[in-house]
């Protein structure tokens, strides 16, 4: 199977702890023995700090995005370093390079590509381009809720959700300042158009990520720590 994993910077690069990078690398090494794995790393806290500094200096949003992209690529380099010989040596900077970098048993690791989106969108576009069997969005939220659970105590978590319903939810959340959507709206649109099965999951614990990927690549069954985005009922 071909798995594209969006690995949030907030969970991978938390406190820039080398041990966390090594733990995620170990999970990816194991999964890549059975499956082709492409990982798109997020920027996390460092990206937010750098972008915050640029904004405070009056930088435009595209410049801020380019700075964010650089940080996501740095995290990709760090994860590739943690993987050692099990990572493809080059960090692709676009989708074509990612496709060309695939080698049996090696994990392809990359960061952002272009302004105006996040690494969730990169992972979704890559999954569509490579006709992946599964897209996993590994983050610090345990799935998709009917509204932002940080702002709405009546928010309900979904085990499964259709791409169309997901788009309605993320668009409503994105409209509110300070709210954070579980999935980038661009990623949600891509998932809708290519009818891809995607799993949004809480992967703060690398062991949980391994357990879910080992089990769930086979069938779409409810995952306590996540939500399936699927057209299948
Ligand atoms: P992230 O994907 O890390 O965003 O990209 P995020 O939502 O903060 O995710 P976490 O916290 O890692 O889970 C960081 C920033 O880099 C820019 C955007 O500004 C984004 O907010 N970026 C990233 C792009 O402009 N294009 C890309 O392709 C990727």
PDB file of C-alpha atoms and ligand atoms in Angstrom:
ATOM      1  CA  UNK A   1       0.000   0.000   0.000  1.00  0.00           C
ATOM      2  CA  UNK A   2       1.038   3.581  -0.544  1.00  0.00           C
ATOM      3  CA  UNK A   3       0.516   5.755   2.547  1.00  0.00           C
ATOM      4  CA  UNK A   4       0.909   9.531   2.649  1.00  0.00           C
ATOM      5  CA  UNK A   5       1.288  10.869   6.172  1.00  0.00           C
ATOM      6  CA  UNK A   6       0.897  14.504   7.168  1.00  0.00           C
ATOM      7  CA  UNK A   7       2.876  14.650  10.411  1.00  0.00           C
ATOM      8  CA  UNK A   8       2.036  17.830  12.326  1.00  0.00           C
ATOM      9  CA  UNK A   9       4.996  19.916  13.412  1.00  0.00           C
ATOM     10  CA  UNK A  10       3.331  20.526  16.767  1.00  0.00           C
ATOM     11  CA  UNK A  11       3.611  16.809  17.602  1.00  0.00           C
ATOM     12  CA  UNK A  12       6.845  15.921  15.760  1.00  0.00           C
ATOM     13  CA  UNK A  13       8.969  18.924  16.687  1.00  0.00           C
ATOM     14  CA  UNK A  14       7.531  19.604  20.151  1.00  0.00           C
ATOM     15  CA  UNK A  15      10.352  21.300  22.130  1.00  0.00           C
ATOM     16  CA  UNK A  16      12.709  20.164  19.329  1.00  0.00           C
ATOM     17  CA  UNK A  17      13.201  16.989  21.358  1.00  0.00           C
ATOM     18  CA  UNK A  18      15.566  14.616  19.460  1.00  0.00           C
ATOM     19  CA  UNK A  19      13.977  11.665  21.235  1.00  0.00           C
ATOM     20  CA  UNK A  20      10.577  12.454  19.705  1.00  0.00           C
ATOM     21  CA  UNK A  21      12.086  12.580  16.206  1.00  0.00           C
ATOM     22  CA  UNK A  22      13.758   9.215  16.845  1.00  0.00           C
ATOM     23  CA  UNK A  23      10.511   7.666  18.112  1.00  0.00           C
ATOM     24  CA  UNK A  24       8.526   8.771  15.042  1.00  0.00           C
ATOM     25  CA  UNK A  25      11.417   7.634  12.831  1.00  0.00           C
ATOM     26  CA  UNK A  26      11.251   4.178  14.399  1.00  0.00           C
ATOM     27  CA  UNK A  27       7.503   3.960  13.679  1.00  0.00           C
ATOM     28  CA  UNK A  28       8.040   5.011  10.056  1.00  0.00           C
ATOM     29  CA  UNK A  29      10.921   2.556   9.647  1.00  0.00           C
ATOM     30  CA  UNK A  30       8.638  -0.294  10.774  1.00  0.00           C
ATOM     31  CA  UNK A  31       5.689   0.731   8.592  1.00  0.00           C
ATOM     32  CA  UNK A  32       7.961   1.187   5.558  1.00  0.00           C
ATOM     33  CA  UNK A  33       8.987  -2.484   5.717  1.00  0.00           C
ATOM     34  CA  UNK A  34       5.464  -3.368   4.535  1.00  0.00           C
ATOM     35  CA  UNK A  35       4.228  -0.207   2.824  1.00  0.00           C
ATOM     36  CA  UNK A  36       5.530   2.695   0.757  1.00  0.00           C
ATOM     37  CA  UNK A  37       5.493   5.720   3.060  1.00  0.00           C
ATOM     38  CA  UNK A  38       5.748   9.414   2.187  1.00  0.00           C
ATOM     39  CA  UNK A  39       5.784  11.862   5.093  1.00  0.00           C
ATOM     40  CA  UNK A  40       5.008  15.576   4.923  1.00  0.00           C
ATOM     41  CA  UNK A  41       6.247  17.339   8.060  1.00  0.00           C
ATOM     42  CA  UNK A  42       4.612  20.427   9.541  1.00  0.00           C
ATOM     43  CA  UNK A  43       6.260  23.475  11.064  1.00  0.00           C
ATOM     44  CA  UNK A  44       4.833  23.481  14.597  1.00  0.00           C
ATOM     45  CA  UNK A  45       5.762  26.081  17.205  1.00  0.00           C
ATOM     46  CA  UNK A  46       8.960  27.189  15.439  1.00  0.00           C
ATOM     47  CA  UNK A  47       6.996  28.067  12.295  1.00  0.00           C
ATOM     48  CA  UNK A  48       4.511  30.059  14.359  1.00  0.00           C
ATOM     49  CA  UNK A  49       7.355  31.949  16.091  1.00  0.00           C
ATOM     50  CA  UNK A  50       9.146  32.774  12.845  1.00  0.00           C
ATOM     51  CA  UNK A  51       5.895  33.809  11.136  1.00  0.00           C
ATOM     52  CA  UNK A  52       4.948  35.892  14.183  1.00  0.00           C
ATOM     53  CA  UNK A  53       8.287  37.712  14.026  1.00  0.00           C
ATOM     54  CA  UNK A  54       7.915  38.357  10.283  1.00  0.00           C
ATOM     55  CA  UNK A  55       4.343  39.662  10.726  1.00  0.00           C
ATOM     56  CA  UNK A  56       5.459  41.950  13.539  1.00  0.00           C
ATOM     57  CA  UNK A  57       7.935  43.475  11.081  1.00  0.00           C
ATOM     58  CA  UNK A  58       5.110  44.082   8.601  1.00  0.00           C
ATOM     59  CA  UNK A  59       5.936  41.227   6.207  1.00  0.00           C
ATOM     60  CA  UNK A  60       3.152  40.261   3.791  1.00  0.00           C
ATOM     61  CA  UNK A  61       1.392  36.898   4.158  1.00  0.00           C
ATOM     62  CA  UNK A  62       3.147  35.293   1.176  1.00  0.00           C
ATOM     63  CA  UNK A  63       6.522  36.118   2.731  1.00  0.00           C
ATOM     64  CA  UNK A  64       5.249  34.625   6.003  1.00  0.00           C
ATOM     65  CA  UNK A  65       4.208  31.477   4.107  1.00  0.00           C
ATOM     66  CA  UNK A  66       7.674  31.157   2.523  1.00  0.00           C
ATOM     67  CA  UNK A  67       9.205  31.407   5.992  1.00  0.00           C
ATOM     68  CA  UNK A  68       6.772  28.719   7.246  1.00  0.00           C
ATOM     69  CA  UNK A  69       7.739  26.480   4.310  1.00  0.00           C
ATOM     70  CA  UNK A  70      11.429  26.770   5.236  1.00  0.00           C
ATOM     71  CA  UNK A  71      10.674  25.612   8.785  1.00  0.00           C
ATOM     72  CA  UNK A  72       8.601  22.632   7.563  1.00  0.00           C
ATOM     73  CA  UNK A  73      11.580  21.661   5.372  1.00  0.00           C
ATOM     74  CA  UNK A  74      13.952  21.958   8.316  1.00  0.00           C
ATOM     75  CA  UNK A  75      11.719  19.569  10.263  1.00  0.00           C
ATOM     76  CA  UNK A  76      11.784  17.245   7.253  1.00  0.00           C
ATOM     77  CA  UNK A  77      15.593  17.344   7.292  1.00  0.00           C
ATOM     78  CA  UNK A  78      15.614  16.554  11.006  1.00  0.00           C
ATOM     79  CA  UNK A  79      13.247  13.607  10.551  1.00  0.00           C
ATOM     80  CA  UNK A  80      15.336  12.342   7.622  1.00  0.00           C
ATOM     81  CA  UNK A  81      18.409  12.597   9.866  1.00  0.00           C
ATOM     82  CA  UNK A  82      16.597  10.550  12.508  1.00  0.00           C
ATOM     83  CA  UNK A  83      15.757   7.930   9.867  1.00  0.00           C
ATOM     84  CA  UNK A  84      19.368   7.798   8.668  1.00  0.00           C
ATOM     85  CA  UNK A  85      19.846   5.364   5.776  1.00  0.00           C
ATOM     86  CA  UNK A  86      16.109   4.516   5.841  1.00  0.00           C
ATOM     87  CA  UNK A  87      15.208   7.958   4.467  1.00  0.00           C
ATOM     88  CA  UNK A  88      15.585   9.084   0.884  1.00  0.00           C
ATOM     89  CA  UNK A  89      18.569  11.445   1.028  1.00  0.00           C
ATOM     90  CA  UNK A  90      16.955  14.308  -0.903  1.00  0.00           C
ATOM     91  CA  UNK A  91      14.119  16.423   0.547  1.00  0.00           C
ATOM     92  CA  UNK A  92      11.686  16.920  -2.379  1.00  0.00           C
ATOM     93  CA  UNK A  93      10.509  20.483  -2.887  1.00  0.00           C
ATOM     94  CA  UNK A  94       7.609  19.640  -5.193  1.00  0.00           C
ATOM     95  CA  UNK A  95       5.246  16.758  -6.053  1.00  0.00           C
ATOM     96  CA  UNK A  96       7.185  15.553  -9.104  1.00  0.00           C
ATOM     97  CA  UNK A  97      10.416  15.298  -7.105  1.00  0.00           C
ATOM     98  CA  UNK A  98       8.523  13.372  -4.411  1.00  0.00           C
ATOM     99  CA  UNK A  99       7.231  10.887  -6.994  1.00  0.00           C
ATOM    100  CA  UNK A 100      10.741  10.420  -8.396  1.00  0.00           C
ATOM    101  CA  UNK A 101      12.261   9.949  -4.921  1.00  0.00           C
ATOM    102  CA  UNK A 102      10.242   6.809  -4.078  1.00  0.00           C
ATOM    103  CA  UNK A 103      12.498   3.764  -3.488  1.00  0.00           C
ATOM    104  CA  UNK A 104      11.536   0.412  -1.962  1.00  0.00           C
ATOM    105  CA  UNK A 105      12.003   0.386   1.812  1.00  0.00           C
ATOM    106  CA  UNK A 106      12.990   4.083   1.992  1.00  0.00           C
ATOM    107  CA  UNK A 107      10.818   6.774   3.549  1.00  0.00           C
ATOM    108  CA  UNK A 108      10.387   9.955   1.498  1.00  0.00           C
ATOM    109  CA  UNK A 109      10.255  13.011   3.786  1.00  0.00           C
ATOM    110  CA  UNK A 110       9.328  16.506   2.644  1.00  0.00           C
ATOM    111  CA  UNK A 111       7.883  19.786   3.908  1.00  0.00           C
ATOM    112  CA  UNK A 112       5.801  22.545   2.346  1.00  0.00           C
ATOM    113  CA  UNK A 113       5.621  23.373  -1.350  1.00  0.00           C
ATOM    114  CA  UNK A 114       3.840  26.621  -2.132  1.00  0.00           C
ATOM    115  CA  UNK A 115       2.304  29.621  -0.269  1.00  0.00           C
ATOM    116  CA  UNK A 116      -1.389  29.776   0.594  1.00  0.00           C
ATOM    117  CA  UNK A 117      -1.817  26.382   2.209  1.00  0.00           C
ATOM    118  CA  UNK A 118      -0.447  24.113   4.940  1.00  0.00           C
ATOM    119  CA  UNK A 119       1.302  20.767   4.857  1.00  0.00           C
ATOM    120  CA  UNK A 120      -2.100  18.974   5.160  1.00  0.00           C
ATOM    121  CA  UNK A 121      -2.824  20.267   1.656  1.00  0.00           C
ATOM    122  CA  UNK A 122       0.610  19.129   0.421  1.00  0.00           C
ATOM    123  CA  UNK A 123      -0.089  15.646   1.768  1.00  0.00           C
ATOM    124  CA  UNK A 124      -3.577  15.548   0.199  1.00  0.00           C
ATOM    125  CA  UNK A 125      -2.310  16.716  -3.223  1.00  0.00           C
ATOM    126  CA  UNK A 126       0.526  14.205  -3.064  1.00  0.00           C
ATOM    127  CA  UNK A 127      -1.907  11.438  -2.123  1.00  0.00           C
ATOM    128  CA  UNK A 128      -4.070  12.330  -5.130  1.00  0.00           C
ATOM    129  CA  UNK A 129      -1.084  12.605  -7.486  1.00  0.00           C
ATOM    130  CA  UNK A 130       0.422   9.283  -6.427  1.00  0.00           C
ATOM    131  CA  UNK A 131      -2.974   7.547  -6.153  1.00  0.00           C
ATOM    132  CA  UNK A 132      -2.247   6.685  -2.534  1.00  0.00           C
ATOM    133  CA  UNK A 133      -4.320   4.078  -0.768  1.00  0.00           C
ATOM    134  CA  UNK A 134      -4.462   6.074   2.436  1.00  0.00           C
ATOM    135  CA  UNK A 135      -3.903   9.631   3.634  1.00  0.00           C
ATOM    136  CA  UNK A 136      -3.303  10.028   7.360  1.00  0.00           C
ATOM    137  CA  UNK A 137      -3.343  13.434   9.010  1.00  0.00           C
ATOM    138  CA  UNK A 138      -1.458  12.951  12.269  1.00  0.00           C
ATOM    139  CA  UNK A 139      -2.130  15.835  14.601  1.00  0.00           C
ATOM    140  CA  UNK A 140      -2.836  16.731  18.236  1.00  0.00           C
ATOM    141  CA  UNK A 141      -6.643  16.648  17.835  1.00  0.00           C
ATOM    142  CA  UNK A 142      -8.469  13.339  18.171  1.00  0.00           C
ATOM    143  CA  UNK A 143     -10.611  13.793  15.081  1.00  0.00           C
ATOM    144  CA  UNK A 144     -13.192  15.998  13.419  1.00  0.00           C
ATOM    145  CA  UNK A 145     -15.917  17.623  15.542  1.00  0.00           C
ATOM    146  CA  UNK A 146     -19.219  19.213  14.479  1.00  0.00           C
ATOM    147  CA  UNK A 147     -17.693  22.586  15.474  1.00  0.00           C
ATOM    148  CA  UNK A 148     -14.498  23.759  17.207  1.00  0.00           C
ATOM    149  CA  UNK A 149     -14.558  21.912  20.594  1.00  0.00           C
ATOM    150  CA  UNK A 150     -12.324  24.627  22.085  1.00  0.00           C
ATOM    151  CA  UNK A 151     -15.051  27.214  21.502  1.00  0.00           C
ATOM    152  CA  UNK A 152     -18.259  25.104  21.569  1.00  0.00           C
ATOM    153  CA  UNK A 153     -18.951  22.725  24.503  1.00  0.00           C
ATOM    154  CA  UNK A 154     -21.763  21.035  22.501  1.00  0.00           C
ATOM    155  CA  UNK A 155     -19.356  19.961  19.701  1.00  0.00           C
ATOM    156  CA  UNK A 156     -19.725  16.251  18.805  1.00  0.00           C
ATOM    157  CA  UNK A 157     -16.930  14.054  17.456  1.00  0.00           C
ATOM    158  CA  UNK A 158     -17.466  11.981  14.301  1.00  0.00           C
ATOM    159  CA  UNK A 159     -16.185   8.411  13.796  1.00  0.00           C
ATOM    160  CA  UNK A 160     -16.735   8.855  10.045  1.00  0.00           C
ATOM    161  CA  UNK A 161     -17.589  11.884   7.953  1.00  0.00           C
ATOM    162  CA  UNK A 162     -18.164  12.469   4.246  1.00  0.00           C
ATOM    163  CA  UNK A 163     -15.784  14.897   2.463  1.00  0.00           C
ATOM    164  CA  UNK A 164     -18.735  17.186   1.648  1.00  0.00           C
ATOM    165  CA  UNK A 165     -19.741  17.478   5.303  1.00  0.00           C
ATOM    166  CA  UNK A 166     -16.105  18.023   6.294  1.00  0.00           C
ATOM    167  CA  UNK A 167     -15.857  20.978   3.887  1.00  0.00           C
ATOM    168  CA  UNK A 168     -18.951  22.606   5.443  1.00  0.00           C
ATOM    169  CA  UNK A 169     -17.465  22.215   8.925  1.00  0.00           C
ATOM    170  CA  UNK A 170     -13.945  23.451   8.144  1.00  0.00           C
ATOM    171  CA  UNK A 171     -15.241  26.433   6.188  1.00  0.00           C
ATOM    172  CA  UNK A 172     -17.432  27.478   9.161  1.00  0.00           C
ATOM    173  CA  UNK A 173     -14.485  27.091  11.580  1.00  0.00           C
ATOM    174  CA  UNK A 174     -12.044  28.969   9.333  1.00  0.00           C
ATOM    175  CA  UNK A 175     -14.390  31.977   9.295  1.00  0.00           C
ATOM    176  CA  UNK A 176     -13.946  32.477  13.056  1.00  0.00           C
ATOM    177  CA  UNK A 177     -10.763  34.300  14.174  1.00  0.00           C
ATOM    178  CA  UNK A 178      -8.703  32.259  16.603  1.00  0.00           C
ATOM    179  CA  UNK A 179     -10.355  28.945  15.708  1.00  0.00           C
ATOM    180  CA  UNK A 180      -8.209  26.167  14.300  1.00  0.00           C
ATOM    181  CA  UNK A 181      -9.626  23.722  11.796  1.00  0.00           C
ATOM    182  CA  UNK A 182      -8.637  20.030  12.148  1.00  0.00           C
ATOM    183  CA  UNK A 183      -8.043  19.865   8.376  1.00  0.00           C
ATOM    184  CA  UNK A 184      -6.836  22.610   6.018  1.00  0.00           C
ATOM    185  CA  UNK A 185      -9.754  23.620   3.682  1.00  0.00           C
ATOM    186  CA  UNK A 186      -7.559  23.020   0.599  1.00  0.00           C
ATOM    187  CA  UNK A 187      -6.872  19.487   1.848  1.00  0.00           C
ATOM    188  CA  UNK A 188     -10.604  18.946   2.446  1.00  0.00           C
ATOM    189  CA  UNK A 189     -11.407  19.970  -1.164  1.00  0.00           C
ATOM    190  CA  UNK A 190      -8.711  17.666  -2.547  1.00  0.00           C
ATOM    191  CA  UNK A 191     -10.002  14.745  -0.457  1.00  0.00           C
ATOM    192  CA  UNK A 192     -13.479  15.447  -1.845  1.00  0.00           C
ATOM    193  CA  UNK A 193     -12.426  15.596  -5.494  1.00  0.00           C
ATOM    194  CA  UNK A 194     -10.292  12.444  -5.482  1.00  0.00           C
ATOM    195  CA  UNK A 195     -12.587  10.425  -3.179  1.00  0.00           C
ATOM    196  CA  UNK A 196      -9.627   9.360  -1.092  1.00  0.00           C
ATOM    197  CA  UNK A 197      -9.957   7.627   2.275  1.00  0.00           C
ATOM    198  CA  UNK A 198      -8.306   9.821   4.901  1.00  0.00           C
ATOM    199  CA  UNK A 199      -7.846   9.427   8.628  1.00  0.00           C
ATOM    200  CA  UNK A 200      -7.445  12.395  10.970  1.00  0.00           C
ATOM    201  CA  UNK A 201      -5.964  11.187  14.232  1.00  0.00           C
ATOM    202  CA  UNK A 202      -4.360  12.190  17.496  1.00  0.00           C
ATOM    203  CA  UNK A 203      -0.788  10.970  17.039  1.00  0.00           C
ATOM    204  CA  UNK A 204       0.882  12.737  19.949  1.00  0.00           C
ATOM    205  CA  UNK A 205       1.943   9.253  21.038  1.00  0.00           C
ATOM    206  CA  UNK A 206       4.118   7.691  18.277  1.00  0.00           C
ATOM    207  CA  UNK A 207       3.172   4.196  19.504  1.00  0.00           C
ATOM    208  CA  UNK A 208      -0.491   4.950  18.843  1.00  0.00           C
ATOM    209  CA  UNK A 209       0.386   6.071  15.317  1.00  0.00           C
ATOM    210  CA  UNK A 210       2.131   2.743  14.674  1.00  0.00           C
ATOM    211  CA  UNK A 211      -0.751   0.702  16.109  1.00  0.00           C
ATOM    212  CA  UNK A 212      -3.351   2.560  14.059  1.00  0.00           C
ATOM    213  CA  UNK A 213      -1.373   2.418  10.802  1.00  0.00           C
ATOM    214  CA  UNK A 214      -0.585  -1.267  11.221  1.00  0.00           C
ATOM    215  CA  UNK A 215      -4.229  -2.061  11.891  1.00  0.00           C
ATOM    216  CA  UNK A 216      -6.179   0.494   9.918  1.00  0.00           C
ATOM    217  CA  UNK A 217      -4.482   0.338   6.555  1.00  0.00           C
ATOM    218  CA  UNK A 218      -6.465  -2.840   6.073  1.00  0.00           C
ATOM    219  CA  UNK A 219     -10.003  -1.728   6.889  1.00  0.00           C
ATOM    220  CA  UNK A 220     -11.924   1.404   7.702  1.00  0.00           C
ATOM    221  CA  UNK A 221     -13.286   0.763  11.163  1.00  0.00           C
ATOM    222  CA  UNK A 222     -13.905   3.353  13.891  1.00  0.00           C
ATOM    223  CA  UNK A 223     -10.696   4.609  15.520  1.00  0.00           C
ATOM    224  CA  UNK A 224     -11.160   5.942  19.081  1.00  0.00           C
ATOM    225  CA  UNK A 225      -8.418   8.549  18.577  1.00  0.00           C
ATOM    226  CA  UNK A 226      -9.553   9.715  15.144  1.00  0.00           C
ATOM    227  CA  UNK A 227     -12.122  10.318  12.396  1.00  0.00           C
ATOM    228  CA  UNK A 228     -12.337   8.690   8.972  1.00  0.00           C
ATOM    229  CA  UNK A 229     -13.091  10.943   6.034  1.00  0.00           C
ATOM    230  CA  UNK A 230     -14.670   8.631   3.521  1.00  0.00           C
ATOM    231  CA  UNK A 231     -17.427   8.343   0.935  1.00  0.00           C
ATOM    232  CA  UNK A 232     -18.023   4.767   2.119  1.00  0.00           C
ATOM    233  CA  UNK A 233     -20.910   4.443   4.592  1.00  0.00           C
TER     234      UNK A 233
HETATM  235  P1  LIG B   1       2.062  23.732   8.751  1.00  0.00           P
HETATM  236  O1  LIG B   1       1.559  22.757   7.805  1.00  0.00           O
HETATM  237  O2  LIG B   1       2.960  23.282   9.822  1.00  0.00           O
HETATM  238  O3  LIG B   1       0.830  24.483   9.376  1.00  0.00           O
HETATM  239  O4  LIG B   1       2.764  24.890   7.979  1.00  0.00           O
HETATM  240  P2  LIG B   1       0.093  24.278  10.756  1.00  0.00           P
HETATM  241  O5  LIG B   1      -1.362  24.287  10.484  1.00  0.00           O
HETATM  242  O6  LIG B   1       0.631  25.312  11.673  1.00  0.00           O
HETATM  243  O7  LIG B   1       0.425  22.788  11.261  1.00  0.00           O
HETATM  244  P3  LIG B   1       1.160  22.166  12.539  1.00  0.00           P
HETATM  245  O8  LIG B   1       1.097  23.142  13.692  1.00  0.00           O
HETATM  246  O9  LIG B   1       2.570  21.883  12.108  1.00  0.00           O
HETATM  247  O10 LIG B   1       0.386  20.929  12.832  1.00  0.00           O
HETATM  248  C1  LIG B   1       3.316  26.027   8.655  1.00  0.00           C
HETATM  249  C2  LIG B   1       3.123  27.239   7.798  1.00  0.00           C
HETATM  250  O11 LIG B   1       3.946  27.129   6.611  1.00  0.00           O
HETATM  251  C3  LIG B   1       3.281  27.717   5.495  1.00  0.00           C
HETATM  252  C4  LIG B   1       1.964  28.285   6.033  1.00  0.00           C
HETATM  253  O12 LIG B   1       2.184  29.614   6.412  1.00  0.00           O
HETATM  254  C5  LIG B   1       1.713  27.428   7.275  1.00  0.00           C
HETATM  255  O13 LIG B   1       0.894  28.065   8.221  1.00  0.00           O
HETATM  256  N1  LIG B   1       3.111  26.715   4.406  1.00  0.00           N
HETATM  257  C6  LIG B   1       3.283  25.382   4.638  1.00  0.00           C
HETATM  258  C7  LIG B   1       2.829  27.156   3.132  1.00  0.00           C
HETATM  259  O14 LIG B   1       2.635  28.351   2.890  1.00  0.00           O
HETATM  260  N2  LIG B   1       2.728  26.230   2.122  1.00  0.00           N
HETATM  261  C8  LIG B   1       2.927  24.907   2.315  1.00  0.00           C
HETATM  262  O15 LIG B   1       2.870  24.138   1.320  1.00  0.00           O
HETATM  263  C9  LIG B   1       3.184  24.475   3.611  1.00  0.00           C
END
